[in-house]
Amino acid sequence: GESVGLHLPTLSVQEGDNSIINCAYSNSASDYFIWYKQESGKGPQFIIDIRSNMDKRQGQRVTVLLNKTVKHLSLQIAATQPGDSAVYFCAETQGSTSGTYKYIFGTGTRLKVLA
Amino acid sequence: DVKVTQSSRYLVKRTGEKVFLECVQDMDHENMFWYRQDPGLGLRLIYFSYDVKMKEKGDIPEGYSVSREKKERFSLILESASTNQTSMYLCASGYSYEQYFGPGTRLTVT
């Protein structure tokens, strides 16, 4: 939503440069990690995910890196565009008594693309 | 494309009112979720449902209840709204580990 960007760490990147957004997670038993993008006034939109048995996964202009040793996740956006300006959230999965996967979300990073 | 719709984009209610937030998905997903989103706190899970009439508490269920009478519809109920429930409410549906979000309802309780 429009107020989700308050109190968030902000990354400012020049248009055309690469962006790297970082996330620390807490649960070493998480099976999946997901990155979401949230534009102002909209709900989070899925970008890319990675399974815990992988350390890198590439999509279109995006790459996710997983370092289980230090419980760190990063999202790399190549050739950042104005349309990439948004808040980015990482999420780790957690099991539940019903077997349903739950998400634990990070607090988010605001990406500002400078023209 | 997955479509998750929420009944209202903006809602203003008075303290003590009973509030219903509705969410509908069109992908026959087993799982549906309700979150609230507050500045600096990210998204926090209130309740989720893994089947019709089945529900499980999330991290912050106090002051809320839910109803899932049909697979496509998941309702969040505030029995007696309070000002600290002013927030953005997001619904999601999905299967396995995937979740797809609706546009959100901004609720203001005065």
PDB file of N, CA and C in Angstrom, chain A residues 1-4 6-8 32 34 36 38 41-46 49 57 89 93-108, chain B residues 9-10 31-33 35 37-45 48-50 55-59 88 90 95-104 106:
ATOM      1  N   GLY A   1       0.823  -1.206   0.000  1.00  0.00           N
ATOM      2  CA  GLY A   1       0.000   0.000   0.000  1.00  0.00           C
ATOM      3  C   GLY A   1       0.851   1.247   0.000  1.00  0.00           C
ATOM      4  N   GLU A   2       0.222   2.383  -0.032  1.00  0.00           N
ATOM      5  CA  GLU A   2       0.986   3.620  -0.204  1.00  0.00           C
ATOM      6  C   GLU A   2       1.827   3.947   1.007  1.00  0.00           C
ATOM      7  N   SER A   3       1.472   3.444   2.195  1.00  0.00           N
ATOM      8  CA  SER A   3       2.265   3.772   3.368  1.00  0.00           C
ATOM      9  C   SER A   3       3.266   2.692   3.714  1.00  0.00           C
ATOM     10  N   VAL A   4       3.356   1.643   2.883  1.00  0.00           N
ATOM     11  CA  VAL A   4       4.224   0.532   3.258  1.00  0.00           C
ATOM     12  C   VAL A   4       5.685   0.939   3.239  1.00  0.00           C
ATOM     13  N   LEU A   6       7.082   3.592   4.507  1.00  0.00           N
ATOM     14  CA  LEU A   6       7.568   4.344   5.649  1.00  0.00           C
ATOM     15  C   LEU A   6       8.461   3.452   6.498  1.00  0.00           C
ATOM     16  N   HIS A   7       9.514   4.023   7.072  1.00  0.00           N
ATOM     17  CA  HIS A   7      10.414   3.351   7.997  1.00  0.00           C
ATOM     18  C   HIS A   7      11.219   2.220   7.358  1.00  0.00           C
ATOM     19  N   LEU A   8      11.233   2.125   6.051  1.00  0.00           N
ATOM     20  CA  LEU A   8      11.948   1.044   5.411  1.00  0.00           C
ATOM     21  C   LEU A   8      13.335   1.479   4.977  1.00  0.00           C
ATOM     22  N   TYR A  32      11.623 -23.238   1.215  1.00  0.00           N
ATOM     23  CA  TYR A  32      11.571 -22.336   0.067  1.00  0.00           C
ATOM     24  C   TYR A  32      11.745 -20.908   0.528  1.00  0.00           C
ATOM     25  N   ILE A  34      11.146 -16.890  -1.132  1.00  0.00           N
ATOM     26  CA  ILE A  34      10.440 -16.217  -2.215  1.00  0.00           C
ATOM     27  C   ILE A  34      10.697 -14.714  -2.135  1.00  0.00           C
ATOM     28  N   TYR A  36       9.042 -11.041  -3.309  1.00  0.00           N
ATOM     29  CA  TYR A  36       7.858 -10.353  -3.796  1.00  0.00           C
ATOM     30  C   TYR A  36       8.182  -8.883  -4.054  1.00  0.00           C
ATOM     31  N   GLN A  38       6.179  -5.137  -4.318  1.00  0.00           N
ATOM     32  CA  GLN A  38       4.916  -4.464  -4.031  1.00  0.00           C
ATOM     33  C   GLN A  38       4.998  -3.019  -4.490  1.00  0.00           C
ATOM     34  N   GLY A  41       0.000   0.970  -3.659  1.00  0.00           N
ATOM     35  CA  GLY A  41      -1.424   0.751  -3.847  1.00  0.00           C
ATOM     36  C   GLY A  41      -1.809  -0.630  -4.340  1.00  0.00           C
ATOM     37  N   LYS A  42      -0.838  -1.530  -4.404  1.00  0.00           N
ATOM     38  CA  LYS A  42      -1.120  -2.874  -4.912  1.00  0.00           C
ATOM     39  C   LYS A  42      -0.690  -3.932  -3.902  1.00  0.00           C
ATOM     40  N   GLY A  43      -1.180  -5.141  -4.116  1.00  0.00           N
ATOM     41  CA  GLY A  43      -0.738  -6.258  -3.302  1.00  0.00           C
ATOM     42  C   GLY A  43       0.611  -6.770  -3.781  1.00  0.00           C
ATOM     43  N   PRO A  44       1.316  -7.548  -2.953  1.00  0.00           N
ATOM     44  CA  PRO A  44       2.615  -8.103  -3.362  1.00  0.00           C
ATOM     45  C   PRO A  44       2.476  -9.012  -4.573  1.00  0.00           C
ATOM     46  N   GLN A  45       3.476  -8.942  -5.431  1.00  0.00           N
ATOM     47  CA  GLN A  45       3.475  -9.725  -6.662  1.00  0.00           C
ATOM     48  C   GLN A  45       4.700 -10.640  -6.654  1.00  0.00           C
ATOM     49  N   PHE A  46       4.504 -11.918  -6.916  1.00  0.00           N
ATOM     50  CA  PHE A  46       5.580 -12.896  -6.942  1.00  0.00           C
ATOM     51  C   PHE A  46       6.625 -12.531  -8.005  1.00  0.00           C
ATOM     52  N   ASP A  49      11.409 -17.522  -6.863  1.00  0.00           N
ATOM     53  CA  ASP A  49      11.606 -18.311  -5.650  1.00  0.00           C
ATOM     54  C   ASP A  49      12.842 -19.194  -5.807  1.00  0.00           C
ATOM     55  N   ARG A  57      19.355 -19.065  -8.550  1.00  0.00           N
ATOM     56  CA  ARG A  57      18.307 -19.293  -9.539  1.00  0.00           C
ATOM     57  C   ARG A  57      18.116 -18.009 -10.333  1.00  0.00           C
ATOM     58  N   PHE A  89      10.052  -7.576  -0.791  1.00  0.00           N
ATOM     59  CA  PHE A  89      10.016  -8.411   0.414  1.00  0.00           C
ATOM     60  C   PHE A  89      10.578  -9.785   0.120  1.00  0.00           C
ATOM     61  N   THR A  93       9.605 -19.927   4.174  1.00  0.00           N
ATOM     62  CA  THR A  93       8.455 -20.764   4.503  1.00  0.00           C
ATOM     63  C   THR A  93       8.660 -21.443   5.844  1.00  0.00           C
ATOM     64  N   GLN A  94       7.542 -21.722   6.450  1.00  0.00           N
ATOM     65  CA  GLN A  94       7.536 -22.386   7.751  1.00  0.00           C
ATOM     66  C   GLN A  94       6.399 -23.389   7.733  1.00  0.00           C
ATOM     67  N   GLY A  95       6.614 -24.546   8.319  1.00  0.00           N
ATOM     68  CA  GLY A  95       5.551 -25.538   8.347  1.00  0.00           C
ATOM     69  C   GLY A  95       4.499 -25.181   9.376  1.00  0.00           C
ATOM     70  N   SER A  96       3.383 -25.885   9.315  1.00  0.00           N
ATOM     71  CA  SER A  96       2.307 -25.674  10.276  1.00  0.00           C
ATOM     72  C   SER A  96       1.752 -27.032  10.679  1.00  0.00           C
ATOM     73  N   THR A  97       0.887 -27.041  11.673  1.00  0.00           N
ATOM     74  CA  THR A  97       0.337 -28.313  12.148  1.00  0.00           C
ATOM     75  C   THR A  97      -0.509 -28.997  11.080  1.00  0.00           C
ATOM     76  N   SER A  98      -1.081 -28.202  10.170  1.00  0.00           N
ATOM     77  CA  SER A  98      -1.900 -28.786   9.105  1.00  0.00           C
ATOM     78  C   SER A  98      -1.062 -29.223   7.917  1.00  0.00           C
ATOM     79  N   GLY A  99       0.242 -28.898   7.923  1.00  0.00           N
ATOM     80  CA  GLY A  99       1.101 -29.215   6.789  1.00  0.00           C
ATOM     81  C   GLY A  99       1.148 -28.115   5.751  1.00  0.00           C
ATOM     82  N   THR A 100       0.321 -27.071   5.929  1.00  0.00           N
ATOM     83  CA  THR A 100       0.312 -25.937   4.999  1.00  0.00           C
ATOM     84  C   THR A 100       1.566 -25.095   5.204  1.00  0.00           C
ATOM     85  N   TYR A 101       2.144 -24.648   4.087  1.00  0.00           N
ATOM     86  CA  TYR A 101       3.281 -23.741   4.199  1.00  0.00           C
ATOM     87  C   TYR A 101       2.797 -22.360   4.593  1.00  0.00           C
ATOM     88  N   LYS A 102       3.443 -21.773   5.602  1.00  0.00           N
ATOM     89  CA  LYS A 102       3.209 -20.383   5.976  1.00  0.00           C
ATOM     90  C   LYS A 102       4.437 -19.584   5.569  1.00  0.00           C
ATOM     91  N   TYR A 103       4.244 -18.288   5.374  1.00  0.00           N
ATOM     92  CA  TYR A 103       5.356 -17.411   5.078  1.00  0.00           C
ATOM     93  C   TYR A 103       5.721 -16.595   6.309  1.00  0.00           C
ATOM     94  N   ILE A 104       7.016 -16.375   6.468  1.00  0.00           N
ATOM     95  CA  ILE A 104       7.511 -15.368   7.393  1.00  0.00           C
ATOM     96  C   ILE A 104       8.166 -14.310   6.514  1.00  0.00           C
ATOM     97  N   PHE A 105       7.615 -13.096   6.543  1.00  0.00           N
ATOM     98  CA  PHE A 105       8.098 -12.039   5.669  1.00  0.00           C
ATOM     99  C   PHE A 105       9.161 -11.193   6.354  1.00  0.00           C
ATOM    100  N   GLY A 106      10.121 -10.738   5.561  1.00  0.00           N
ATOM    101  CA  GLY A 106      11.014  -9.688   6.016  1.00  0.00           C
ATOM    102  C   GLY A 106      10.269  -8.360   6.003  1.00  0.00           C
ATOM    103  N   THR A 107      10.892  -7.323   6.570  1.00  0.00           N
ATOM    104  CA  THR A 107      10.210  -6.042   6.681  1.00  0.00           C
ATOM    105  C   THR A 107      10.250  -5.245   5.385  1.00  0.00           C
ATOM    106  N   GLY A 108      11.079  -5.649   4.426  1.00  0.00           N
ATOM    107  CA  GLY A 108      11.064  -5.009   3.118  1.00  0.00           C
ATOM    108  C   GLY A 108      12.156  -3.993   2.897  1.00  0.00           C
TER     109      GLY A 108
ATOM    110  N   ARG B   9     -11.630  -1.667  -1.418  1.00  0.00           N
ATOM    111  CA  ARG B   9     -10.263  -1.130  -1.389  1.00  0.00           C
ATOM    112  C   ARG B   9     -10.059  -0.255  -0.148  1.00  0.00           C
ATOM    113  N   TYR B  10     -11.108   0.492   0.217  1.00  0.00           N
ATOM    114  CA  TYR B  10     -11.050   1.369   1.392  1.00  0.00           C
ATOM    115  C   TYR B  10     -12.316   1.178   2.207  1.00  0.00           C
ATOM    116  N   ASN B  31      -5.488 -23.369  -0.247  1.00  0.00           N
ATOM    117  CA  ASN B  31      -5.056 -22.517   0.863  1.00  0.00           C
ATOM    118  C   ASN B  31      -5.437 -21.063   0.637  1.00  0.00           C
ATOM    119  N   MET B  32      -5.906 -20.426   1.712  1.00  0.00           N
ATOM    120  CA  MET B  32      -6.159 -18.984   1.680  1.00  0.00           C
ATOM    121  C   MET B  32      -5.665 -18.370   2.981  1.00  0.00           C
ATOM    122  N   PHE B  33      -5.239 -17.120   2.896  1.00  0.00           N
ATOM    123  CA  PHE B  33      -4.536 -16.472   4.004  1.00  0.00           C
ATOM    124  C   PHE B  33      -5.043 -15.049   4.189  1.00  0.00           C
ATOM    125  N   TYR B  35      -3.517 -11.476   5.964  1.00  0.00           N
ATOM    126  CA  TYR B  35      -2.395 -10.767   6.573  1.00  0.00           C
ATOM    127  C   TYR B  35      -2.828  -9.337   6.877  1.00  0.00           C
ATOM    128  N   GLN B  37      -0.756  -5.522   7.127  1.00  0.00           N
ATOM    129  CA  GLN B  37       0.513  -4.905   6.774  1.00  0.00           C
ATOM    130  C   GLN B  37       0.585  -3.533   7.410  1.00  0.00           C
ATOM    131  N   ASP B  38       1.607  -3.319   8.227  1.00  0.00           N
ATOM    132  CA  ASP B  38       1.785  -2.049   8.926  1.00  0.00           C
ATOM    133  C   ASP B  38       3.201  -1.547   8.684  1.00  0.00           C
ATOM    134  N   PRO B  39       3.362  -0.226   8.606  1.00  0.00           N
ATOM    135  CA  PRO B  39       4.695   0.349   8.356  1.00  0.00           C
ATOM    136  C   PRO B  39       5.720  -0.136   9.377  1.00  0.00           C
ATOM    137  N   GLY B  40       6.852  -0.607   8.875  1.00  0.00           N
ATOM    138  CA  GLY B  40       7.931  -1.053   9.746  1.00  0.00           C
ATOM    139  C   GLY B  40       7.777  -2.463  10.282  1.00  0.00           C
ATOM    140  N   LEU B  41       6.595  -3.047  10.109  1.00  0.00           N
ATOM    141  CA  LEU B  41       6.345  -4.400  10.636  1.00  0.00           C
ATOM    142  C   LEU B  41       6.171  -5.437   9.538  1.00  0.00           C
ATOM    143  N   GLY B  42       6.065  -5.003   8.303  1.00  0.00           N
ATOM    144  CA  GLY B  42       5.909  -5.953   7.212  1.00  0.00           C
ATOM    145  C   GLY B  42       4.543  -6.613   7.222  1.00  0.00           C
ATOM    146  N   LEU B  43       4.459  -7.780   6.621  1.00  0.00           N
ATOM    147  CA  LEU B  43       3.207  -8.531   6.576  1.00  0.00           C
ATOM    148  C   LEU B  43       3.197  -9.547   7.712  1.00  0.00           C
ATOM    149  N   ARG B  44       2.099  -9.551   8.441  1.00  0.00           N
ATOM    150  CA  ARG B  44       1.969 -10.509   9.543  1.00  0.00           C
ATOM    151  C   ARG B  44       0.716 -11.344   9.327  1.00  0.00           C
ATOM    152  N   LEU B  45       0.863 -12.646   9.532  1.00  0.00           N
ATOM    153  CA  LEU B  45      -0.216 -13.585   9.253  1.00  0.00           C
ATOM    154  C   LEU B  45      -1.228 -13.601  10.394  1.00  0.00           C
ATOM    155  N   PHE B  48      -5.128 -18.519   8.529  1.00  0.00           N
ATOM    156  CA  PHE B  48      -5.188 -19.126   7.220  1.00  0.00           C
ATOM    157  C   PHE B  48      -6.118 -20.333   7.237  1.00  0.00           C
ATOM    158  N   SER B  49      -6.472 -20.768   6.041  1.00  0.00           N
ATOM    159  CA  SER B  49      -7.380 -21.898   5.894  1.00  0.00           C
ATOM    160  C   SER B  49      -6.808 -22.844   4.846  1.00  0.00           C
ATOM    161  N   TYR B  50      -6.813 -24.132   5.131  1.00  0.00           N
ATOM    162  CA  TYR B  50      -6.252 -25.121   4.205  1.00  0.00           C
ATOM    163  C   TYR B  50      -7.325 -25.986   3.552  1.00  0.00           C
ATOM    164  N   LYS B  55      -9.353 -24.113   9.504  1.00  0.00           N
ATOM    165  CA  LYS B  55      -8.596 -22.891   9.711  1.00  0.00           C
ATOM    166  C   LYS B  55      -7.496 -23.144  10.732  1.00  0.00           C
ATOM    167  N   GLU B  56      -6.534 -22.258  10.703  1.00  0.00           N
ATOM    168  CA  GLU B  56      -5.447 -22.343  11.674  1.00  0.00           C
ATOM    169  C   GLU B  56      -5.017 -20.919  12.016  1.00  0.00           C
ATOM    170  N   LYS B  57      -4.676 -20.688  13.264  1.00  0.00           N
ATOM    171  CA  LYS B  57      -4.228 -19.365  13.694  1.00  0.00           C
ATOM    172  C   LYS B  57      -2.851 -19.056  13.115  1.00  0.00           C
ATOM    173  N   GLY B  58      -2.691 -17.781  12.779  1.00  0.00           N
ATOM    174  CA  GLY B  58      -1.389 -17.301  12.368  1.00  0.00           C
ATOM    175  C   GLY B  58      -0.648 -16.721  13.561  1.00  0.00           C
ATOM    176  N   ASP B  59       0.104 -15.680  13.311  1.00  0.00           N
ATOM    177  CA  ASP B  59       0.936 -15.099  14.362  1.00  0.00           C
ATOM    178  C   ASP B  59       0.210 -14.070  15.222  1.00  0.00           C
ATOM    179  N   MET B  88      -3.651  -2.071   6.663  1.00  0.00           N
ATOM    180  CA  MET B  88      -3.906  -2.622   5.335  1.00  0.00           C
ATOM    181  C   MET B  88      -4.053  -4.130   5.500  1.00  0.00           C
ATOM    182  N   LEU B  90      -4.426  -7.777   3.661  1.00  0.00           N
ATOM    183  CA  LEU B  90      -4.141  -8.456   2.408  1.00  0.00           C
ATOM    184  C   LEU B  90      -4.580  -9.912   2.486  1.00  0.00           C
ATOM    185  N   TYR B  95      -1.374 -22.751  -3.479  1.00  0.00           N
ATOM    186  CA  TYR B  95      -1.219 -24.175  -3.265  1.00  0.00           C
ATOM    187  C   TYR B  95       0.259 -24.433  -2.988  1.00  0.00           C
ATOM    188  N   SER B  96       0.552 -25.517  -2.312  1.00  0.00           N
ATOM    189  CA  SER B  96       1.934 -25.817  -1.917  1.00  0.00           C
ATOM    190  C   SER B  96       2.542 -24.581  -1.271  1.00  0.00           C
ATOM    191  N   TYR B  97       3.705 -24.145  -1.715  1.00  0.00           N
ATOM    192  CA  TYR B  97       4.347 -23.009  -1.077  1.00  0.00           C
ATOM    193  C   TYR B  97       4.038 -21.682  -1.777  1.00  0.00           C
ATOM    194  N   GLU B  98       3.255 -21.691  -2.844  1.00  0.00           N
ATOM    195  CA  GLU B  98       3.005 -20.453  -3.581  1.00  0.00           C
ATOM    196  C   GLU B  98       1.811 -19.695  -3.014  1.00  0.00           C
ATOM    197  N   GLN B  99       1.914 -18.379  -2.990  1.00  0.00           N
ATOM    198  CA  GLN B  99       0.808 -17.527  -2.558  1.00  0.00           C
ATOM    199  C   GLN B  99       0.647 -16.369  -3.536  1.00  0.00           C
ATOM    200  N   TYR B 100      -0.609 -16.071  -3.855  1.00  0.00           N
ATOM    201  CA  TYR B 100      -0.943 -14.979  -4.763  1.00  0.00           C
ATOM    202  C   TYR B 100      -1.838 -13.998  -4.009  1.00  0.00           C
ATOM    203  N   PHE B 101      -1.489 -12.733  -4.086  1.00  0.00           N
ATOM    204  CA  PHE B 101      -2.133 -11.731  -3.253  1.00  0.00           C
ATOM    205  C   PHE B 101      -3.195 -10.925  -3.985  1.00  0.00           C
ATOM    206  N   GLY B 102      -4.191 -10.503  -3.212  1.00  0.00           N
ATOM    207  CA  GLY B 102      -5.162  -9.537  -3.695  1.00  0.00           C
ATOM    208  C   GLY B 102      -4.626  -8.126  -3.555  1.00  0.00           C
ATOM    209  N   PRO B 103      -5.415  -7.115  -3.951  1.00  0.00           N
ATOM    210  CA  PRO B 103      -4.948  -5.726  -3.945  1.00  0.00           C
ATOM    211  C   PRO B 103      -4.935  -5.075  -2.565  1.00  0.00           C
ATOM    212  N   GLY B 104      -5.601  -5.691  -1.595  1.00  0.00           N
ATOM    213  CA  GLY B 104      -5.602  -5.133  -0.248  1.00  0.00           C
ATOM    214  C   GLY B 104      -6.842  -4.292   0.053  1.00  0.00           C
ATOM    215  N   ARG B 106      -7.710  -1.184   2.708  1.00  0.00           N
ATOM    216  CA  ARG B 106      -7.222  -0.280   3.761  1.00  0.00           C
ATOM    217  C   ARG B 106      -8.384   0.030   4.690  1.00  0.00           C
TER     218      ARG B 106
END
